[in-house]
Coordinates of C-alpha atoms in Angstrom, one line a residue:
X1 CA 131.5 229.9 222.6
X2 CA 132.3 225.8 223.3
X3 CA 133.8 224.2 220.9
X4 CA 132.7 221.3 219.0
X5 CA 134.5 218.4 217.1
X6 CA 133.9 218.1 213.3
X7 CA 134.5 214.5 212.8
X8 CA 135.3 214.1 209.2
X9 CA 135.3 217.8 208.5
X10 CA 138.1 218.5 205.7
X11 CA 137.7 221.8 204.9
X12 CA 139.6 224.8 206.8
X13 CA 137.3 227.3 206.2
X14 CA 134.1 225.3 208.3
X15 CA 136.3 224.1 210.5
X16 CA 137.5 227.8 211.8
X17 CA 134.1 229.3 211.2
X18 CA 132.0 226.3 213.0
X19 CA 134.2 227.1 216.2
X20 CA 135.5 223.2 215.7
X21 CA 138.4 221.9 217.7
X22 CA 141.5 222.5 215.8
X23 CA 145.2 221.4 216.1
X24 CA 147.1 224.2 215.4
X25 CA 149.4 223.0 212.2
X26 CA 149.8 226.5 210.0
X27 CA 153.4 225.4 210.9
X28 CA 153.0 224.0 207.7
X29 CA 152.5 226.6 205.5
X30 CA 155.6 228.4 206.4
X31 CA 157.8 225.4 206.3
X32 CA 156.5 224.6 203.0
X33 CA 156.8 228.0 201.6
X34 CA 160.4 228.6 203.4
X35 CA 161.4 225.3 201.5
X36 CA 161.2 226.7 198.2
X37 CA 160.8 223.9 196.8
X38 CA 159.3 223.6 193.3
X39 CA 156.9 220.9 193.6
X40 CA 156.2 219.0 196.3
X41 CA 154.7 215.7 197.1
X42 CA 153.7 214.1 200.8
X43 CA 152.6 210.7 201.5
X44 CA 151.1 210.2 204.6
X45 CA 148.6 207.5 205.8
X46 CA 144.8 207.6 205.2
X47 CA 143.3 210.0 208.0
X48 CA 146.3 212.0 208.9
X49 CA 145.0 215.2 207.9
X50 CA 146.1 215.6 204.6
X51 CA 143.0 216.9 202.9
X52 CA 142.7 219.5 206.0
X53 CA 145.7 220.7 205.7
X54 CA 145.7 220.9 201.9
X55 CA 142.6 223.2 202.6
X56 CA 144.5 225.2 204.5
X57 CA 146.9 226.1 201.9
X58 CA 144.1 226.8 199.3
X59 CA 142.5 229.3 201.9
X60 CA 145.8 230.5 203.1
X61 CA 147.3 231.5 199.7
X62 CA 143.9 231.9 197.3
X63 CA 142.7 235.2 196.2
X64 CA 139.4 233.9 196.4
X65 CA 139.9 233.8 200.3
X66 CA 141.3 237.7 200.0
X67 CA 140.8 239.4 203.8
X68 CA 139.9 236.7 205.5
X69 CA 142.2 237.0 208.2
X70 CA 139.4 235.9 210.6
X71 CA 140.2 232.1 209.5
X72 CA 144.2 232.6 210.6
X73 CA 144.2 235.9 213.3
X74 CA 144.2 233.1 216.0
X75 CA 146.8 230.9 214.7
X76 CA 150.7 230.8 214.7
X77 CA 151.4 231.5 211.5
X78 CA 149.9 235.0 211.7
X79 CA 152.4 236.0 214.3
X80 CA 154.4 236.2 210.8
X81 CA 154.7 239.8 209.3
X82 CA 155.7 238.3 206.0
X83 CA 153.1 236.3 206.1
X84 CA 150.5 238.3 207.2
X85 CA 151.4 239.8 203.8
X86 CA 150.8 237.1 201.5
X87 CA 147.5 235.6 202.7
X88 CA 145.3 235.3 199.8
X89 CA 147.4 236.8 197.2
X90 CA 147.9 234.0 194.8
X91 CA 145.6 232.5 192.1
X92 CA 145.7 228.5 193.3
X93 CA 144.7 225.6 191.4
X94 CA 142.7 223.0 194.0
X95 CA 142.1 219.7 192.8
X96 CA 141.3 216.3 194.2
X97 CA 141.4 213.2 192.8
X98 CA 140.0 211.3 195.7
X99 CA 136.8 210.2 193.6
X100 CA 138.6 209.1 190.7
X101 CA 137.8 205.7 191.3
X102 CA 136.8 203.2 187.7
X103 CA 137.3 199.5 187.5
X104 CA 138.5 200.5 183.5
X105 CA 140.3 203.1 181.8
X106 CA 137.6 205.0 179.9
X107 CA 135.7 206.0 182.8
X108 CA 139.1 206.8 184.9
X109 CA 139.7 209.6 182.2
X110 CA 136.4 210.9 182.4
X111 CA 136.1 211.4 185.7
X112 CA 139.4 213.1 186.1
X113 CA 138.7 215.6 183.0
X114 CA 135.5 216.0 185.1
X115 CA 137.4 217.2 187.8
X116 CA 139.4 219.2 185.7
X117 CA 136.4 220.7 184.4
X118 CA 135.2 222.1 187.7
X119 CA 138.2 223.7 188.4
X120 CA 137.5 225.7 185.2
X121 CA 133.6 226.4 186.3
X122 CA 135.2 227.9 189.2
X123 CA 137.0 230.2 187.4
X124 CA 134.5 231.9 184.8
X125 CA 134.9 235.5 185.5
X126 CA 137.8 234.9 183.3
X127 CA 135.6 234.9 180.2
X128 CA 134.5 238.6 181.1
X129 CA 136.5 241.2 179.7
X130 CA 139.4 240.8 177.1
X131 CA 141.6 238.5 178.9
X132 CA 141.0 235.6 176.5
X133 CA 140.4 235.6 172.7
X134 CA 137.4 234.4 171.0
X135 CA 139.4 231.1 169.8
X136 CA 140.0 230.7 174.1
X137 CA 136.4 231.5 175.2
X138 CA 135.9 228.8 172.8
X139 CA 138.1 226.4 174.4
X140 CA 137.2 227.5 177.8
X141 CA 134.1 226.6 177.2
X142 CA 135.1 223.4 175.7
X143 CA 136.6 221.9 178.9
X144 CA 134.5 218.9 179.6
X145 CA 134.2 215.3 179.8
X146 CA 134.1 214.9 176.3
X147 CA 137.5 216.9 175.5
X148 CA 140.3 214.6 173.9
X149 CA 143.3 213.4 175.7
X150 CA 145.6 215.4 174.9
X151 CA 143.8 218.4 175.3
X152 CA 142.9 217.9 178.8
X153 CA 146.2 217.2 179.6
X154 CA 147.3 220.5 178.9
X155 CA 144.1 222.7 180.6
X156 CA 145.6 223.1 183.8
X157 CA 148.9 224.3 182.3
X158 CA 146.5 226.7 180.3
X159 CA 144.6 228.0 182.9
X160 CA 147.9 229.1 184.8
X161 CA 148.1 231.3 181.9
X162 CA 144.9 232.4 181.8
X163 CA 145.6 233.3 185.9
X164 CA 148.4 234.8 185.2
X165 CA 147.3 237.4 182.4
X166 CA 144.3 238.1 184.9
X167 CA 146.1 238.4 188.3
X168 CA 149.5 239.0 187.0
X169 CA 151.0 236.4 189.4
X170 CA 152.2 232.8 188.8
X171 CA 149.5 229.8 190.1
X172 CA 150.3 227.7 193.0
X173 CA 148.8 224.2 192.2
X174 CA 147.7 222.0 194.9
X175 CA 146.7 218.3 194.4
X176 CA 145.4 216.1 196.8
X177 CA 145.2 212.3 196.5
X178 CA 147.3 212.1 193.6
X179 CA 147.2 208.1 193.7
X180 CA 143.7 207.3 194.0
X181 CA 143.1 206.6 190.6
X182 CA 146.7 204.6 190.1
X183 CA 145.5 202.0 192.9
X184 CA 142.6 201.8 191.1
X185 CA 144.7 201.4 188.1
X186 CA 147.0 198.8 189.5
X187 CA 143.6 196.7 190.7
X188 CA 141.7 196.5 187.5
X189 CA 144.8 196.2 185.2
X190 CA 145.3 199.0 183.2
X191 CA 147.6 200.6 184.8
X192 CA 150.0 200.7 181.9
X193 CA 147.8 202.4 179.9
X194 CA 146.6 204.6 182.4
X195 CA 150.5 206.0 183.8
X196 CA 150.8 207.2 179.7
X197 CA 148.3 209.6 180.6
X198 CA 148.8 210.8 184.0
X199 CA 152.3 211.1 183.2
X200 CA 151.8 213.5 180.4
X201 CA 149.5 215.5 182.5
X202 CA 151.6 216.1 185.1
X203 CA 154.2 216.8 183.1
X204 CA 152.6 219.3 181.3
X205 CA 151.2 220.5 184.6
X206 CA 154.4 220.4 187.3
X207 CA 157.3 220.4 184.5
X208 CA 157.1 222.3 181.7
X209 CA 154.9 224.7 183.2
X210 CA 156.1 228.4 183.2
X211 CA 153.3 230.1 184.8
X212 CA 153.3 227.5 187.8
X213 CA 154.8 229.1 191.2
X214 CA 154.7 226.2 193.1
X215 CA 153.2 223.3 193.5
X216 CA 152.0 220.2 196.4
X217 CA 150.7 216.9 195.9
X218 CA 150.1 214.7 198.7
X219 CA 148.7 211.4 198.6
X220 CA 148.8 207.9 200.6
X221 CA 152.1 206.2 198.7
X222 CA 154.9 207.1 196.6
X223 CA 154.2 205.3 193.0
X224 CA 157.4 205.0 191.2
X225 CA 159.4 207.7 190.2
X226 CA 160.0 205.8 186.8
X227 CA 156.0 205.3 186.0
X228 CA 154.6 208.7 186.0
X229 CA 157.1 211.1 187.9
X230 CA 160.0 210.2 185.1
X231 CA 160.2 213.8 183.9
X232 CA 159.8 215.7 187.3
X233 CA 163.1 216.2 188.5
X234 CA 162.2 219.0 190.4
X235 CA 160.2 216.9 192.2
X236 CA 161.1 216.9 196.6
X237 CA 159.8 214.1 198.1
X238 CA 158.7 213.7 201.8
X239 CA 157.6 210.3 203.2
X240 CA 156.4 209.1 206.2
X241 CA 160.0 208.3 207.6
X242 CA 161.1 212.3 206.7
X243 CA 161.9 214.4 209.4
X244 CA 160.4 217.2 207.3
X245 CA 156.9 218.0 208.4
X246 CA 156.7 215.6 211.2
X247 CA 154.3 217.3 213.3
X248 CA 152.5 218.8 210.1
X249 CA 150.4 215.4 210.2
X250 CA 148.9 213.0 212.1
X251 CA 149.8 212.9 215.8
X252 CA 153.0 213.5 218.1
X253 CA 153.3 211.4 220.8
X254 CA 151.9 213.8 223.7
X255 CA 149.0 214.3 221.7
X256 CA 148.1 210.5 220.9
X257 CA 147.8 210.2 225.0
X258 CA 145.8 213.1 225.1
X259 CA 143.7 212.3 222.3
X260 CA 143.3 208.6 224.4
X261 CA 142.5 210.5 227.4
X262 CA 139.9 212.9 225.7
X263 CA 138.5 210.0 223.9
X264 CA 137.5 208.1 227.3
X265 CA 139.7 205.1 226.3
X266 CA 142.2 206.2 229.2
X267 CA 141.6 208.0 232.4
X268 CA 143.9 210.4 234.6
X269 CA 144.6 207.7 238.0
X270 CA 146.6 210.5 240.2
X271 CA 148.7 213.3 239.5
X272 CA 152.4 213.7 240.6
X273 CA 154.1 217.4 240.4
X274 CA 157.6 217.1 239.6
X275 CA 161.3 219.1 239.7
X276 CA 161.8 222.3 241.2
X277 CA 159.0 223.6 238.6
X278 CA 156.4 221.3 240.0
X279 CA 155.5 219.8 236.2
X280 CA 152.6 217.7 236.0
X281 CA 152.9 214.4 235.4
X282 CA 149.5 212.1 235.0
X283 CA 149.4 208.5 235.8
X284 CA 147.0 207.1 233.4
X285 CA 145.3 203.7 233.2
X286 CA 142.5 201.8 231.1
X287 CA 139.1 203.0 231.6
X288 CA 137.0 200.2 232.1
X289 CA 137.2 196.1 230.9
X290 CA 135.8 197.0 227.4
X291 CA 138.2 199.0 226.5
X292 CA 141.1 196.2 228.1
X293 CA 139.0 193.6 225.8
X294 CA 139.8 196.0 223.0
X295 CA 143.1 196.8 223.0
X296 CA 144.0 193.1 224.1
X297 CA 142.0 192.0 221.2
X298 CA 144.4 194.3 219.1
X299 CA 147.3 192.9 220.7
X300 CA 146.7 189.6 219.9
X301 CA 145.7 190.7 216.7
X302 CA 149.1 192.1 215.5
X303 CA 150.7 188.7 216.8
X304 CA 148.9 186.6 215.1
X305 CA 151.6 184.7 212.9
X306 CA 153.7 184.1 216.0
X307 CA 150.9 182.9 218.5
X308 CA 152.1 179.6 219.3
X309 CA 155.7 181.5 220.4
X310 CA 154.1 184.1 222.3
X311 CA 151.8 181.6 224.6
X312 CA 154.8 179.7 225.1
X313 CA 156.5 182.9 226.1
X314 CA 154.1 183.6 228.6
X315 CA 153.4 179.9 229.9
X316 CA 157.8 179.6 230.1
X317 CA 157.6 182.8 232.3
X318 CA 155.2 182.0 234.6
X319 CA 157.0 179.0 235.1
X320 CA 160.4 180.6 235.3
X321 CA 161.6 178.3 232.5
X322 CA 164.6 181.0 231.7
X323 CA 165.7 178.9 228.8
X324 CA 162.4 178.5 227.0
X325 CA 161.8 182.3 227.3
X326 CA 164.9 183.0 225.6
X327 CA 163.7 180.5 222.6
X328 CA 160.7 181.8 222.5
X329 CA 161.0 185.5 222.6
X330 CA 164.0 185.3 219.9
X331 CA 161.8 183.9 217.7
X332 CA 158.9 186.3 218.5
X333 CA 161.5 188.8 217.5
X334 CA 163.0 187.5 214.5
X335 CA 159.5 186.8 212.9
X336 CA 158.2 190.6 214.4
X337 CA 161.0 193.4 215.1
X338 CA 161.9 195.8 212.2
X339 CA 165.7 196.3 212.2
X340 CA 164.1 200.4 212.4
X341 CA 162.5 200.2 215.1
X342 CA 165.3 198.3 217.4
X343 CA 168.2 199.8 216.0
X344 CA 170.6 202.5 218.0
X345 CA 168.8 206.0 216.8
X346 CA 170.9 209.2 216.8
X347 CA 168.8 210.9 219.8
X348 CA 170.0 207.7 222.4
X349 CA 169.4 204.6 223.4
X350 CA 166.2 205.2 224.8
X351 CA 163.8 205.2 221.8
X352 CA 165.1 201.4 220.9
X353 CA 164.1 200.7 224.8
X354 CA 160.9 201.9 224.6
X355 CA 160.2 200.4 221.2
X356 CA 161.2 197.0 223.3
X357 CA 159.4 197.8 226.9
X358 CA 156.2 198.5 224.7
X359 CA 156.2 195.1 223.0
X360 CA 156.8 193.5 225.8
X361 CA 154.3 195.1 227.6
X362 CA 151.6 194.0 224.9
X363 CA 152.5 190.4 225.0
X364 CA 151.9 190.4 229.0
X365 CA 148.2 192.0 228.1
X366 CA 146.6 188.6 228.3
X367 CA 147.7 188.4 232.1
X368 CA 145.3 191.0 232.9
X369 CA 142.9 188.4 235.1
X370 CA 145.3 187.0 236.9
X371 CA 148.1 189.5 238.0
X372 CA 148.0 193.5 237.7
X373 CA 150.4 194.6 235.7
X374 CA 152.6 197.9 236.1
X375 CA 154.8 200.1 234.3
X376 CA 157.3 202.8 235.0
X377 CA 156.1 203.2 238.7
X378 CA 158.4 204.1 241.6
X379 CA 159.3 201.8 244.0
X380 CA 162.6 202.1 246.1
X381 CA 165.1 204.2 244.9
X382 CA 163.3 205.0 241.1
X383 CA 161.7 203.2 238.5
X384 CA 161.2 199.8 237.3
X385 CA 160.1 199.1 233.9
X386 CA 157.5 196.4 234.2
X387 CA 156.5 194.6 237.2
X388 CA 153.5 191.5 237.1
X389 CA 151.5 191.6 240.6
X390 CA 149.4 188.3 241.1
X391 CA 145.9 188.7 242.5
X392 CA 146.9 186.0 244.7
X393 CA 150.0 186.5 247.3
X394 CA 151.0 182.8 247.1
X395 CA 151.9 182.9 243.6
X396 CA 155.3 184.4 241.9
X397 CA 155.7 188.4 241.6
X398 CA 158.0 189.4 238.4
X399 CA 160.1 192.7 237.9
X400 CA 161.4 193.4 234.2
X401 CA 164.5 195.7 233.4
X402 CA 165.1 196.4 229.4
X403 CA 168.6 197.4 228.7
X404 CA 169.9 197.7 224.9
X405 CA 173.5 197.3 224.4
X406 CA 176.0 199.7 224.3
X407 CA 178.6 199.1 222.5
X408 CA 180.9 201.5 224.3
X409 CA 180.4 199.8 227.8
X410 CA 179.1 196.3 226.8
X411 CA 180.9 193.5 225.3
X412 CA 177.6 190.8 225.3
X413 CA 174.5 190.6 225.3
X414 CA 175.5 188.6 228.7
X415 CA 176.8 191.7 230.3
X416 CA 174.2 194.2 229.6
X417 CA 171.5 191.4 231.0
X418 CA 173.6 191.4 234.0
X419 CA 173.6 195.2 234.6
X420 CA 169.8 195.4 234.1
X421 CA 169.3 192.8 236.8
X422 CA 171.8 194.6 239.1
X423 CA 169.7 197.9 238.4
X424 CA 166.6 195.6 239.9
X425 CA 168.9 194.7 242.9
X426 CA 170.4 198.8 243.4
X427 CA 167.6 200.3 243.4
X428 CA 165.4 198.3 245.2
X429 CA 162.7 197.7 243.3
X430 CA 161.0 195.0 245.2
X431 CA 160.1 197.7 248.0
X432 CA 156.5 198.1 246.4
X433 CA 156.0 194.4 246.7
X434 CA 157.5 193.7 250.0
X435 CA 155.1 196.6 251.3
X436 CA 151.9 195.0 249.5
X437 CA 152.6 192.2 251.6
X438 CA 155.0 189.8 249.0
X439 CA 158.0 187.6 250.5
X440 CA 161.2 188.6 249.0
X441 CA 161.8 184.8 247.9
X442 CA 159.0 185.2 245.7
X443 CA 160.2 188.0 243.9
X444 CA 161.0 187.0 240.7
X445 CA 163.5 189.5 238.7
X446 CA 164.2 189.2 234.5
X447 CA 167.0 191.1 232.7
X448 CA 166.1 191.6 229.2
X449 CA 168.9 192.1 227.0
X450 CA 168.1 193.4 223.7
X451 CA 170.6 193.7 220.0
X452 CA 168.7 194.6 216.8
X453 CA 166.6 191.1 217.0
X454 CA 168.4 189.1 219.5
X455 CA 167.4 188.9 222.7
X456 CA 169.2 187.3 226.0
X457 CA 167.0 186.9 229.2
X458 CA 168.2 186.2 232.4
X459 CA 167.3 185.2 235.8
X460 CA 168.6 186.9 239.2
X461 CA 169.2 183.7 241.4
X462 CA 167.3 183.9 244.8

């Protein structure tokens, strides 16, 4: 059967069933569960998948998705005996507070107690039998919009017990966009009021719950441990910069080109086999001119506060105005570099490069009508970073080399600038040019020297 792709799909279930296209994260649920931690909360960007996956759980661990192996036989995670086991053996708790959205307080409550009320509708088979008392049937019954405060704050703690006399197991409680309704909170100014009671809710729901097994929250930003998370200090949290559950959402790397590729905004130019292995490698370029308009429109876009510096940038190295570059480009990067992304990182030297080569590469986008511009090809004896062809031969060619600083080898800025410019000269990277036709005298090569935010450029003299 072909696949399809459920744009905007969010739950698990449809998404297996519907024979959609789907990433293959269950990795998830047994790092989660092997972390043992009591209650979890993940912030993540909008649209990184944290509703799916969230789903996922809920029909991973849910009795109410008992023997449905069909939605996991295909996946990773059912190459686990253990886990094999578990699937759908818990009573779960799954609530979102995505639509809690009010401009005041009053409303904000109801609409949360209304989505604590449907959790409860969900779970009516618990009135038959003698599970609950008459007093409890009462109360069950009583969950709704008009329910005090207080008393909604403790109905999820309740119905944990009210799962666990049933089922005879403790709840795992999943929440998904915890912060929705604090934004909304923050923007319509009653978020002081409004952190009183969210905070006692979750306390009675995460902290001094005994009936809870677990717990997950995810949600778009980390509010302040001190405004409604005071009292959870069992509390694990995992932000964006955590190595924990990096490829659990959003995109790696390999998968942001593919998802390019697959999305027609790149296309596949050749394809090189490499090593003894013969690995595929694919050169890819830019579709077509509307997609260069958009992604040179985004470019621009992000340097917006430094424009003036970044046109003189480009006008000082077309010009071969050495000094200006170096003005310019040091104060492109003071105003735009995060000390993150350009510092040293444990893995090498090479991520801070890239992180360099890249923006480099985006402030040369507007030279697109004029010169063709290349990255990481071969030419002589390996391969240059960046090299600017003009369209027309009587005009200057220019090859780039990025080098970061090591410490270890490198005293200055000046001598790690000099070995990326005798890297240009070594391996011989104007052999591309010279066979396209270019005289070697107009060859142009840069070293770019990179430090946290500085920056030294220099010139190979001709």
């Amino acid at each position: 059967m072909v696949k399809t792709i459920g744009i905007g799909k969010q739950d698990f279930a449809s998404v297996i069933e519907d024979n959609c296209f789907f990433v293959d994260k269950t990795g998830f649920i047994k790092e989660w569960w092997d972390s043992k931690d009591e209650v979890t909360l993940i912030t993540r960007p909008r649209r990184f998948g944290k509703t799916l996956n969230m789903s996922m759980l809920n029909c991973f661990f849910s009795n109410q998705y008992k023997d449905r192996r069909d939605l996991f036989d295909s996946l990773s995670i059912w190459e686990y005996e253990d886990y094999r086991k578990i699937q759908g053996t818990y009573p779960v708790i799954f609530m979102s507070l995505a639509s809690v959205k009010a401009d005041n307080l009053a409303d904000a409550k109801i609409q949360i107690k209304a989505q604590i009320e449907a959790v409860y509708k969900r779970h009516r088979y618990l009135l038959e039998g003698d599970t609950l008392t008459a007093d409890e049937i009462a109360d069950f019954e009583g969950t709704n919009t008009r329910m005090g405060d207080a008393e909604s704050g403790l109905k999820l703690n309740i119905l944990c017990e009210y799962f666990y006399r049933y089922w005879g197991k403790k709840t795992i409680i999943i929440l998904d966009e915890y912060d929705t309704p604090m934004q909304e909170a923050y923007l319509h100014g009653y978020w002081n009021e409004f952190t009183a009671y969210i905070r006692s809710l979750f306390n009675a729901t995460f902290k001094t719950n005994p009936y809870m097994e677990r717990a997950i929250m995810t949600g778009i930003t980390r509010v302040s441990k001190e405004s409604i998370f005071s009292d959870l200090n069992n509390l694990n949290v995992i932000t964006t910069t955590s190595s924990s559950y990096a490829t659990s959402f959003g995109f790696t790397e390999n998968a942001i080109w593919s998802l390019l590729l697959a999305s027609g905004y790149l296309k596949v130019d050749s394809l090189e086999k490499r090593g003894i292995t013969l690995e595929p490698w694919y050169h890819l370029s830019i579709t077509n001119l509307e997609t260069v308009s958009m992604f040179s429109n985004m470019f621009r876009g992000w340097f917006n506060a430094s424009v003036s510096n970044y046109n003189g940038l480009i006008r000082a190295l077309l010009r071969g105005n050495v000094k200006e570059m170096n003005i310019y480009m040091n104060e492109v990067a003071l105003s735009t570099f995060s000390s993150f992304d350009s510092r040293n990182h444990p893995s090498g030297k090479s991520e801070p490069e890239r992180f360099y080569h890249g923006f480099v590469l985006g402030l040369l986008v507007e030279l697109r009508d004029k010169y063709e511009v290349q990255s990481n090809r071969e030419s002589g004896y390996g391969r240059y970073d960046v090299m600017i062809i003009p369209r027309d031969k009587n005009s200057q060619a220019v090859i780039i080399e990025f080098k970061v600083i090591d410490p270890q080898e490198e005293t200055s800025l000046d001598m790690t600038a000099d070995s990326a410019l005798k890297q240009i000269e070594e391996k011989n990277y104007d052999a591309k040019l010279l066979e396209r036709g270019y005289k070697r005298e107009a060859i142009q090569h840069y070293g770019f020297a990179f430090e946290g935010k500085r920056v030294l450029i220099k010139k190979a003299q001709i």
